[in-house]
Structures are given as structure tokens and as C-alpha cells.
Amino acid sequence: MYKVNKNFLKLPGSYLFSTIARKIREYQEAHPDEEVIRLGIGDVTQPLAPAIVDALHAAVDEMASAESFHGYAPDLGYEFLRELIAREDYQARGCDIAPDEIFVSDGAKCDSANIQELFSQDNRIAVCDPVYPVYVDSNVMAGRTGNYDPETGTWSDVIYMPCTEENGFVPELSPYDPDIIYLCFPNNPTGGVMTKDQLQRWVDYANKNSAVIIYDAAYEAYITEADIPHSIYECKGAQYCAIELRSFSKNAGFTGVRLAYTVVPKALGFYSSSIGNASLHDMWARRHGTKYNGAPYIIQKAGAAVYSDAGKAQLKEQVAYYMNNARIIKEGLTDAGYKCTGGVNAPYIWLKTPDGMTSWEFFDYLLDTAHVVGTPGSGFGPAGEGYFRLTAFGSKENTERAIERISKI
Ligand code: PLP
């Protein structure tokens, strides 16, 4: 008789977005004439930029001809894209990253969930609290998290590093000696960032303690301030301790197109006489080669267009469009007396709920009175309680109307 992976059964239901959807549905049934504005989702809404659409069309035409048809893509990514990424995203910033340290994939969600396969069961993970839930859930599936406490929504073997108003939404160096440290900056959901000095301290800590940092830089394109690092490899010694995840979803509107990459430096790993050469680069290459058959040629060509002059200019405008929404939200809410952070280097605004309301109480209040939907902070971890996430990914018109409504209440 087959046996199941019991770790899956330990996972609590994914209540956050299903509860939000149910509450909106019930509200709309009871108030069919009210128009609900959604500022809760983390999905982009602007259409693909023309340079990307042109590249997609051209690649489809190539696929339609016997001379230029492409079958399976190289499982680590086409050279033309890996070279562009290495040059434009890293070498141009002074980071010594080579094309063969880049692994192209179809999403940072899968990469961030899959990367834990490289590590043995007995590693301790540390995550920011609040946290993008994939990091924790993928480790639960692998049995690396201990027991669930439904009261706090936490796992006994996971080190939660609170990111609060007091520490500026930047985690403090963990006293618990984690082996694997997940950092996401600019942060989802808080919109917080680390300065280069702060990140350097984490890199030094990881190198000193032989830990690995998994650095999720999915929102790198939204950085506007000069002292905020775009990549962890801007820090000295990061090639010995860090894996970086990047996505084309938020900088280029690829959420429905699917393209991402992971950087695993060749310097990352160690030699031990008992197990031999443990190169994380070689292990990830092996995993990719075995379990993945490459992102589609058409999509990788579209990815290359992101780095063209036209692509860069159009995407700069697209990011600026969302960041203008972020400014509208942040300024409007601040004027209305709310306390909020984020929205300067990230498309997320993290709002402190007023009058000691819980995150869900504020959700209900906002839906009832302003007919605006956001995401309760408590859904991202215990330190998210008393906070609320609004996103800049809507249209300008809806963003303005939503903030007008909130200001009136
Ligand atoms: N990482 C973070 C922090 C995210 O917020 C998201 C999506 O919202 C992802 C990764 C997923 O990116 P992708 O669309 O490439 O799977």
C-alpha cells in the first residue's frame, strides 16, 4: 500500500486569500450596488510592453519555420539570455557573476520552493516575520519545520525574525544560529528594504556561521533610493554564502508569461572528506537538469527584450506608473492620519491599523465603509498582526478612488 508524505497533512489550509474572496463575495451579495475596489492582490495589471510583444511575435514566427524552429530549450537557459542577465543585472553593478552561474526558470515561486531540496532535513531555517508564505510551506512539505501552533500560526523548528516598527522592518541578526536564512528585500509584504550596510552584516554573519542566505530580490526593479542594494552580490563575500532569486514578473509584467532565474555562484559550497565536493552550483545544475526541461524559447526571447533599449525605457515607465500609485496611496493615507511604511522602494504599502484593530477587523471595516479590499497583515505571520497591506498594482483611477474613499471615512 502506498504511503503519503505526511508532512503535507501538517500544512494548515491556505485561508488568507480564500477567506478574502469569500468575504468579498458575501459583501457583494448583500450590497449588489456597491463597487468594490481591490488593492489587495500582488499581480500586475498593465499590458505587456510593446518591445516584449514584438519579441514574442518574432519568436512565434521563428517557431513556425523549419529553419528556425526550436525544440527543448537548454535546461539551464539559453546562452543569449544568461549572458544578458549576467552583463546587465550583475556586471553592470560591479557584481562578479558569470552567465554559467545563472539558471533560468519559469518562476521565482517554484525556485524559492524548490531550492530547499539542496539541503538536508536537519537544517534550521530562519524567516522574516511577516513572510512570503512559500518559504515556510515548502520547508513544511520537506519535514523541516516541527509542529504547528494554530494559536500563533508558527512552526516549532522555524526561527521567526520579527520585522517591526521598532527595527524598521529589518530583521536583527538571529541569536539562534540558523543554517538557512531567507531574506526578501524589497520586502513582500512590508515594502521594507535593507541598506547595503545592513545586508553586508547579514552576509558577514552567514559566512562566519557557515549559513546560506536565500535572497529573494523579486522586487528589485522598484528600488528608487541610492544606498539600497539591487543584488546581494553587491556585498563583499556574498558569493560564498548567498543564492539570489529574481523574477521577470514584477519588473516586466510576466506574471502570466512566466520567466525567472536563480543565481548560484560556483564559489558556494564546501569540501568535506566524508561527503566530498558539495558544490551548491553543481547540485542545483543537476537538479535543474533532472527535473526541468527549460523555459520556452518564445518566453526567453521575450525576456531578452527586457534588456533592449526600447524594453528598458518602456519598463521604466511601467514601474514608474505603479510607483506613482504607491505614492498616491502613501501620501493619501498619511494625510488621512494613517501610519504607513513601504511604497518608496517597493510596490507595497504597509499600514498600521488604527485604534488597535486587528488586521481582520480592519479588513472588514474597510470593506464595509470604503468598499476597498486589502490584505490583512496577520496572514503573513504573527508580527503582521495589526498591519494591513495595500498594493500599487491597480490602475491609477482605481487607486485614486480607493484612497479618496478611505480618506472620507
Ligand atoms: N517572491 C516574492 C517575494 C513574491 O512576492 C512573488 C510573487 O508575488 C514571487 C517570488 C513569485 O514570483 P514569480 O511570479 O516569478 O513566480
PDB file of C-alpha atoms in Angstrom, residues 117-327:
ATOM      1  CA  GLU A 117      15.804  20.373  -1.848  1.00  0.00           C
ATOM      2  CA  LEU A 118      19.553  21.010  -1.839  1.00  0.00           C
ATOM      3  CA  PHE A 119      19.687  20.881   1.943  1.00  0.00           C
ATOM      4  CA  SER A 120      19.357  18.028   4.389  1.00  0.00           C
ATOM      5  CA  GLN A 121      16.436  17.573   6.726  1.00  0.00           C
ATOM      6  CA  ASP A 122      18.298  18.687   9.824  1.00  0.00           C
ATOM      7  CA  ASN A 123      18.892  22.284   8.754  1.00  0.00           C
ATOM      8  CA  ARG A 124      17.177  25.032  10.731  1.00  0.00           C
ATOM      9  CA  ILE A 125      15.571  27.746   8.671  1.00  0.00           C
ATOM     10  CA  ALA A 126      15.060  31.372   9.644  1.00  0.00           C
ATOM     11  CA  VAL A 127      12.469  33.597   8.003  1.00  0.00           C
ATOM     12  CA  CYS A 128      11.383  37.182   8.378  1.00  0.00           C
ATOM     13  CA  ASP A 129       8.060  37.630  10.137  1.00  0.00           C
ATOM     14  CA  PRO A 130       5.861  38.650   8.269  1.00  0.00           C
ATOM     15  CA  VAL A 131       6.943  36.405   5.403  1.00  0.00           C
ATOM     16  CA  TYR A 132       6.111  35.362   1.827  1.00  0.00           C
ATOM     17  CA  PRO A 133       4.469  32.047   2.802  1.00  0.00           C
ATOM     18  CA  VAL A 134       6.167  29.862   0.137  1.00  0.00           C
ATOM     19  CA  TYR A 135       9.471  29.729   2.052  1.00  0.00           C
ATOM     20  CA  VAL A 136       7.873  28.201   5.120  1.00  0.00           C
ATOM     21  CA  ASP A 137       5.334  25.950   3.394  1.00  0.00           C
ATOM     22  CA  SER A 138       7.940  24.373   1.099  1.00  0.00           C
ATOM     23  CA  ASN A 139      10.050  23.526   4.134  1.00  0.00           C
ATOM     24  CA  VAL A 140       6.986  22.088   5.887  1.00  0.00           C
ATOM     25  CA  MET A 141       6.447  19.791   2.899  1.00  0.00           C
ATOM     26  CA  ALA A 142      10.047  18.640   3.305  1.00  0.00           C
ATOM     27  CA  GLY A 143       9.517  17.984   7.035  1.00  0.00           C
ATOM     28  CA  ARG A 144      11.909  20.658   8.211  1.00  0.00           C
ATOM     29  CA  THR A 145       9.650  22.667  10.479  1.00  0.00           C
ATOM     30  CA  GLY A 146       8.453  20.704  13.534  1.00  0.00           C
ATOM     31  CA  ASN A 147       4.934  21.161  14.870  1.00  0.00           C
ATOM     32  CA  TYR A 148       2.351  23.776  14.035  1.00  0.00           C
ATOM     33  CA  ASP A 149       0.908  26.047  16.692  1.00  0.00           C
ATOM     34  CA  PRO A 150      -2.536  27.158  15.475  1.00  0.00           C
ATOM     35  CA  GLU A 151      -2.664  29.881  18.144  1.00  0.00           C
ATOM     36  CA  THR A 152       0.306  31.754  16.735  1.00  0.00           C
ATOM     37  CA  GLY A 153       0.360  30.266  13.224  1.00  0.00           C
ATOM     38  CA  THR A 154       4.028  29.324  13.666  1.00  0.00           C
ATOM     39  CA  TRP A 155       6.191  26.174  13.415  1.00  0.00           C
ATOM     40  CA  SER A 156       8.262  24.994  16.365  1.00  0.00           C
ATOM     41  CA  ASP A 157      11.510  24.430  14.418  1.00  0.00           C
ATOM     42  CA  VAL A 158      11.380  27.637  12.378  1.00  0.00           C
ATOM     43  CA  ILE A 159      13.153  30.750  13.586  1.00  0.00           C
ATOM     44  CA  TYR A 160      10.828  33.708  13.031  1.00  0.00           C
ATOM     45  CA  MET A 161      12.681  37.002  12.905  1.00  0.00           C
ATOM     46  CA  PRO A 162      10.187  39.775  13.691  1.00  0.00           C
ATOM     47  CA  CYS A 163      10.256  42.764  11.360  1.00  0.00           C
ATOM     48  CA  THR A 164       8.544  45.518  13.281  1.00  0.00           C
ATOM     49  CA  GLU A 165       8.264  49.258  13.539  1.00  0.00           C
ATOM     50  CA  GLU A 166      10.983  49.146  16.239  1.00  0.00           C
ATOM     51  CA  ASN A 167      13.606  47.587  13.975  1.00  0.00           C
ATOM     52  CA  GLY A 168      12.484  49.438  10.855  1.00  0.00           C
ATOM     53  CA  PHE A 169      11.083  46.195   9.361  1.00  0.00           C
ATOM     54  CA  VAL A 170      14.610  44.782   9.022  1.00  0.00           C
ATOM     55  CA  PRO A 171      15.369  41.544  10.924  1.00  0.00           C
ATOM     56  CA  GLU A 172      18.044  41.539  13.585  1.00  0.00           C
ATOM     57  CA  LEU A 173      20.882  39.014  13.392  1.00  0.00           C
ATOM     58  CA  SER A 174      19.433  35.824  14.750  1.00  0.00           C
ATOM     59  CA  PRO A 175      20.810  34.568  18.077  1.00  0.00           C
ATOM     60  CA  TYR A 176      19.600  31.034  17.210  1.00  0.00           C
ATOM     61  CA  ASP A 177      22.220  30.033  14.628  1.00  0.00           C
ATOM     62  CA  PRO A 178      20.037  29.273  11.635  1.00  0.00           C
ATOM     63  CA  ASP A 179      21.564  27.228   8.806  1.00  0.00           C
ATOM     64  CA  ILE A 180      19.398  28.630   6.023  1.00  0.00           C
ATOM     65  CA  ILE A 181      18.251  32.245   6.119  1.00  0.00           C
ATOM     66  CA  TYR A 182      15.507  33.515   3.822  1.00  0.00           C
ATOM     67  CA  LEU A 183      15.670  37.242   3.149  1.00  0.00           C
ATOM     68  CA  CYS A 184      13.370  39.098   0.765  1.00  0.00           C
ATOM     69  CA  PHE A 185      14.207  42.728   0.010  1.00  0.00           C
ATOM     70  CA  PRO A 186      12.496  44.906  -1.097  1.00  0.00           C
ATOM     71  CA  ASN A 187      10.076  43.035   1.092  1.00  0.00           C
ATOM     72  CA  ASN A 188       6.734  41.496   0.399  1.00  0.00           C
ATOM     73  CA  PRO A 189       4.575  42.316   2.353  1.00  0.00           C
ATOM     74  CA  THR A 190       6.084  45.233   4.324  1.00  0.00           C
ATOM     75  CA  GLY A 191       7.699  47.120   1.414  1.00  0.00           C
ATOM     76  CA  GLY A 192      10.748  47.486   3.706  1.00  0.00           C
ATOM     77  CA  VAL A 193      14.332  47.494   2.449  1.00  0.00           C
ATOM     78  CA  MET A 194      17.826  46.847   3.802  1.00  0.00           C
ATOM     79  CA  THR A 195      20.641  49.269   3.209  1.00  0.00           C
ATOM     80  CA  LYS A 196      23.878  47.894   1.822  1.00  0.00           C
ATOM     81  CA  ASP A 197      25.496  48.083   5.272  1.00  0.00           C
ATOM     82  CA  GLN A 198      22.645  46.161   6.864  1.00  0.00           C
ATOM     83  CA  LEU A 199      22.810  43.477   4.185  1.00  0.00           C
ATOM     84  CA  GLN A 200      26.600  43.291   4.497  1.00  0.00           C
ATOM     85  CA  ARG A 201      26.159  42.463   8.190  1.00  0.00           C
ATOM     86  CA  TRP A 202      23.942  39.517   7.214  1.00  0.00           C
ATOM     87  CA  VAL A 203      26.468  38.330   4.628  1.00  0.00           C
ATOM     88  CA  ASP A 204      29.279  38.509   7.210  1.00  0.00           C
ATOM     89  CA  TYR A 205      27.097  36.667   9.724  1.00  0.00           C
ATOM     90  CA  ALA A 206      26.312  33.901   7.212  1.00  0.00           C
ATOM     91  CA  ASN A 207      29.963  33.490   6.228  1.00  0.00           C
ATOM     92  CA  LYS A 208      31.053  33.401   9.880  1.00  0.00           C
ATOM     93  CA  ASN A 209      28.396  30.815  10.818  1.00  0.00           C
ATOM     94  CA  SER A 210      28.590  28.713   7.615  1.00  0.00           C
ATOM     95  CA  ALA A 211      24.958  29.534   6.844  1.00  0.00           C
ATOM     96  CA  VAL A 212      23.329  30.065   3.459  1.00  0.00           C
ATOM     97  CA  ILE A 213      21.222  33.113   2.595  1.00  0.00           C
ATOM     98  CA  ILE A 214      18.436  32.664   0.079  1.00  0.00           C
ATOM     99  CA  TYR A 215      17.924  36.206  -1.126  1.00  0.00           C
ATOM    100  CA  ASP A 216      14.666  36.920  -2.942  1.00  0.00           C
ATOM    101  CA  ALA A 217      15.057  40.099  -4.991  1.00  0.00           C
ATOM    102  CA  ALA A 218      11.805  39.767  -6.969  1.00  0.00           C
ATOM    103  CA  TYR A 219      11.029  43.469  -6.388  1.00  0.00           C
ATOM    104  CA  GLU A 220      14.494  44.839  -7.217  1.00  0.00           C
ATOM    105  CA  ALA A 221      13.147  46.987 -10.085  1.00  0.00           C
ATOM    106  CA  TYR A 222      11.158  49.116  -7.635  1.00  0.00           C
ATOM    107  CA  ILE A 223      14.204  50.415  -5.755  1.00  0.00           C
ATOM    108  CA  THR A 224      14.452  54.195  -6.048  1.00  0.00           C
ATOM    109  CA  GLU A 225      16.963  55.098  -3.312  1.00  0.00           C
ATOM    110  CA  ALA A 226      20.712  55.104  -3.885  1.00  0.00           C
ATOM    111  CA  ASP A 227      22.002  53.188  -0.845  1.00  0.00           C
ATOM    112  CA  ILE A 228      19.681  50.199  -1.323  1.00  0.00           C
ATOM    113  CA  PRO A 229      21.421  47.195  -2.911  1.00  0.00           C
ATOM    114  CA  HIS A 230      19.789  45.690  -6.008  1.00  0.00           C
ATOM    115  CA  SER A 231      21.610  42.410  -5.532  1.00  0.00           C
ATOM    116  CA  ILE A 232      23.136  40.650  -2.543  1.00  0.00           C
ATOM    117  CA  TYR A 233      26.308  40.224  -4.631  1.00  0.00           C
ATOM    118  CA  GLU A 234      26.947  43.937  -4.169  1.00  0.00           C
ATOM    119  CA  CYS A 235      28.093  42.856  -0.687  1.00  0.00           C
ATOM    120  CA  LYS A 236      31.619  41.566  -0.133  1.00  0.00           C
ATOM    121  CA  GLY A 237      31.846  37.791   0.250  1.00  0.00           C
ATOM    122  CA  ALA A 238      28.225  37.120  -0.798  1.00  0.00           C
ATOM    123  CA  GLN A 239      29.354  34.668  -3.478  1.00  0.00           C
ATOM    124  CA  TYR A 240      30.423  32.310  -0.663  1.00  0.00           C
ATOM    125  CA  CYS A 241      27.095  32.308   1.174  1.00  0.00           C
ATOM    126  CA  ALA A 242      24.197  33.512  -0.986  1.00  0.00           C
ATOM    127  CA  ILE A 243      21.767  32.290  -3.598  1.00  0.00           C
ATOM    128  CA  GLU A 244      19.719  35.009  -5.291  1.00  0.00           C
ATOM    129  CA  LEU A 245      16.236  34.657  -6.778  1.00  0.00           C
ATOM    130  CA  ARG A 246      14.945  37.034  -9.431  1.00  0.00           C
ATOM    131  CA  SER A 247      11.724  37.188 -11.400  1.00  0.00           C
ATOM    132  CA  PHE A 248      10.521  38.901 -14.583  1.00  0.00           C
ATOM    133  CA  SER A 249       7.008  39.048 -13.096  1.00  0.00           C
ATOM    134  CA  LYS A 250       7.041  42.409 -11.384  1.00  0.00           C
ATOM    135  CA  ASN A 251       9.632  44.351 -13.396  1.00  0.00           C
ATOM    136  CA  ALA A 252       8.276  43.331 -16.812  1.00  0.00           C
ATOM    137  CA  GLY A 253       4.693  42.179 -16.232  1.00  0.00           C
ATOM    138  CA  PHE A 254       5.495  38.469 -16.810  1.00  0.00           C
ATOM    139  CA  THR A 255       3.145  37.073 -14.126  1.00  0.00           C
ATOM    140  CA  GLY A 256       1.139  35.358 -16.861  1.00  0.00           C
ATOM    141  CA  VAL A 257       4.112  34.814 -19.185  1.00  0.00           C
ATOM    142  CA  ARG A 258       6.422  33.133 -16.626  1.00  0.00           C
ATOM    143  CA  LEU A 259      10.163  33.705 -16.515  1.00  0.00           C
ATOM    144  CA  ALA A 260      12.658  33.961 -13.657  1.00  0.00           C
ATOM    145  CA  TYR A 261      16.174  32.977 -12.735  1.00  0.00           C
ATOM    146  CA  THR A 262      18.276  31.876  -9.794  1.00  0.00           C
ATOM    147  CA  VAL A 263      21.929  32.724  -9.266  1.00  0.00           C
ATOM    148  CA  VAL A 264      24.033  30.049  -7.595  1.00  0.00           C
ATOM    149  CA  PRO A 265      27.695  31.131  -7.583  1.00  0.00           C
ATOM    150  CA  LYS A 266      30.326  28.486  -8.283  1.00  0.00           C
ATOM    151  CA  ALA A 267      32.135  29.550  -5.103  1.00  0.00           C
ATOM    152  CA  LEU A 268      29.175  28.439  -2.986  1.00  0.00           C
ATOM    153  CA  GLY A 269      29.725  25.105  -1.280  1.00  0.00           C
ATOM    154  CA  PHE A 270      32.402  23.235   0.603  1.00  0.00           C
ATOM    155  CA  TYR A 271      34.599  20.163   0.536  1.00  0.00           C
ATOM    156  CA  SER A 272      34.481  17.579   3.290  1.00  0.00           C
ATOM    157  CA  SER A 273      36.363  14.299   3.415  1.00  0.00           C
ATOM    158  CA  SER A 274      33.208  12.413   4.392  1.00  0.00           C
ATOM    159  CA  ILE A 275      30.932  13.661   1.584  1.00  0.00           C
ATOM    160  CA  GLY A 276      33.385  15.044  -0.946  1.00  0.00           C
ATOM    161  CA  ASN A 277      32.718  18.137  -3.014  1.00  0.00           C
ATOM    162  CA  ALA A 278      29.395  19.767  -2.068  1.00  0.00           C
ATOM    163  CA  SER A 279      29.078  22.477  -4.695  1.00  0.00           C
ATOM    164  CA  LEU A 280      25.605  24.003  -4.452  1.00  0.00           C
ATOM    165  CA  HIS A 281      26.086  25.245  -8.025  1.00  0.00           C
ATOM    166  CA  ASP A 282      26.664  21.713  -9.335  1.00  0.00           C
ATOM    167  CA  MET A 283      23.843  20.307  -7.218  1.00  0.00           C
ATOM    168  CA  TRP A 284      21.338  22.907  -8.485  1.00  0.00           C
ATOM    169  CA  ALA A 285      22.528  22.283 -12.066  1.00  0.00           C
ATOM    170  CA  ARG A 286      21.929  18.566 -11.519  1.00  0.00           C
ATOM    171  CA  ARG A 287      18.501  19.176 -10.032  1.00  0.00           C
ATOM    172  CA  HIS A 288      17.515  21.527 -12.829  1.00  0.00           C
ATOM    173  CA  GLY A 289      18.770  19.078 -15.463  1.00  0.00           C
ATOM    174  CA  THR A 290      16.824  16.203 -13.968  1.00  0.00           C
ATOM    175  CA  LYS A 291      13.563  17.887 -13.039  1.00  0.00           C
ATOM    176  CA  TYR A 292      13.191  20.743 -15.507  1.00  0.00           C
ATOM    177  CA  ASN A 293      13.110  20.892 -19.294  1.00  0.00           C
ATOM    178  CA  GLY A 294      13.784  24.583 -19.775  1.00  0.00           C
ATOM    179  CA  ALA A 295      11.704  27.751 -20.072  1.00  0.00           C
ATOM    180  CA  PRO A 296      10.160  28.099 -23.555  1.00  0.00           C
ATOM    181  CA  TYR A 297      12.262  29.666 -26.345  1.00  0.00           C
ATOM    182  CA  ILE A 298       9.494  32.187 -27.092  1.00  0.00           C
ATOM    183  CA  ILE A 299       9.431  33.360 -23.493  1.00  0.00           C
ATOM    184  CA  GLN A 300      13.205  33.575 -23.183  1.00  0.00           C
ATOM    185  CA  LYS A 301      13.268  35.732 -26.345  1.00  0.00           C
ATOM    186  CA  ALA A 302      10.675  37.979 -24.676  1.00  0.00           C
ATOM    187  CA  GLY A 303      12.939  38.029 -21.612  1.00  0.00           C
ATOM    188  CA  ALA A 304      15.862  39.182 -23.757  1.00  0.00           C
ATOM    189  CA  ALA A 305      13.723  42.106 -24.990  1.00  0.00           C
ATOM    190  CA  VAL A 306      13.543  43.335 -21.390  1.00  0.00           C
ATOM    191  CA  TYR A 307      17.214  44.310 -21.789  1.00  0.00           C
ATOM    192  CA  SER A 308      16.821  46.067 -25.169  1.00  0.00           C
ATOM    193  CA  ASP A 309      16.919  49.877 -25.207  1.00  0.00           C
ATOM    194  CA  ALA A 310      13.214  50.068 -26.064  1.00  0.00           C
ATOM    195  CA  GLY A 311      12.347  47.426 -23.460  1.00  0.00           C
ATOM    196  CA  LYS A 312      14.296  49.197 -20.728  1.00  0.00           C
ATOM    197  CA  ALA A 313      12.633  52.550 -21.482  1.00  0.00           C
ATOM    198  CA  GLN A 314       9.109  51.087 -21.634  1.00  0.00           C
ATOM    199  CA  LEU A 315       9.536  49.067 -18.445  1.00  0.00           C
ATOM    200  CA  LYS A 316      10.951  52.034 -16.586  1.00  0.00           C
ATOM    201  CA  GLU A 317       7.708  53.810 -17.415  1.00  0.00           C
ATOM    202  CA  GLN A 318       5.637  50.822 -16.298  1.00  0.00           C
ATOM    203  CA  VAL A 319       7.385  50.596 -12.946  1.00  0.00           C
ATOM    204  CA  ALA A 320       7.036  54.386 -12.565  1.00  0.00           C
ATOM    205  CA  TYR A 321       3.287  54.027 -13.201  1.00  0.00           C
ATOM    206  CA  TYR A 322       2.941  51.595 -10.302  1.00  0.00           C
ATOM    207  CA  MET A 323       5.238  53.644  -8.098  1.00  0.00           C
ATOM    208  CA  ASN A 324       3.076  56.685  -8.740  1.00  0.00           C
ATOM    209  CA  ASN A 325       0.168  54.634  -7.393  1.00  0.00           C
ATOM    210  CA  ALA A 326       2.318  53.774  -4.372  1.00  0.00           C
ATOM    211  CA  ARG A 327       2.921  57.498  -3.812  1.00  0.00           C
TER     212      ARG A 327
END
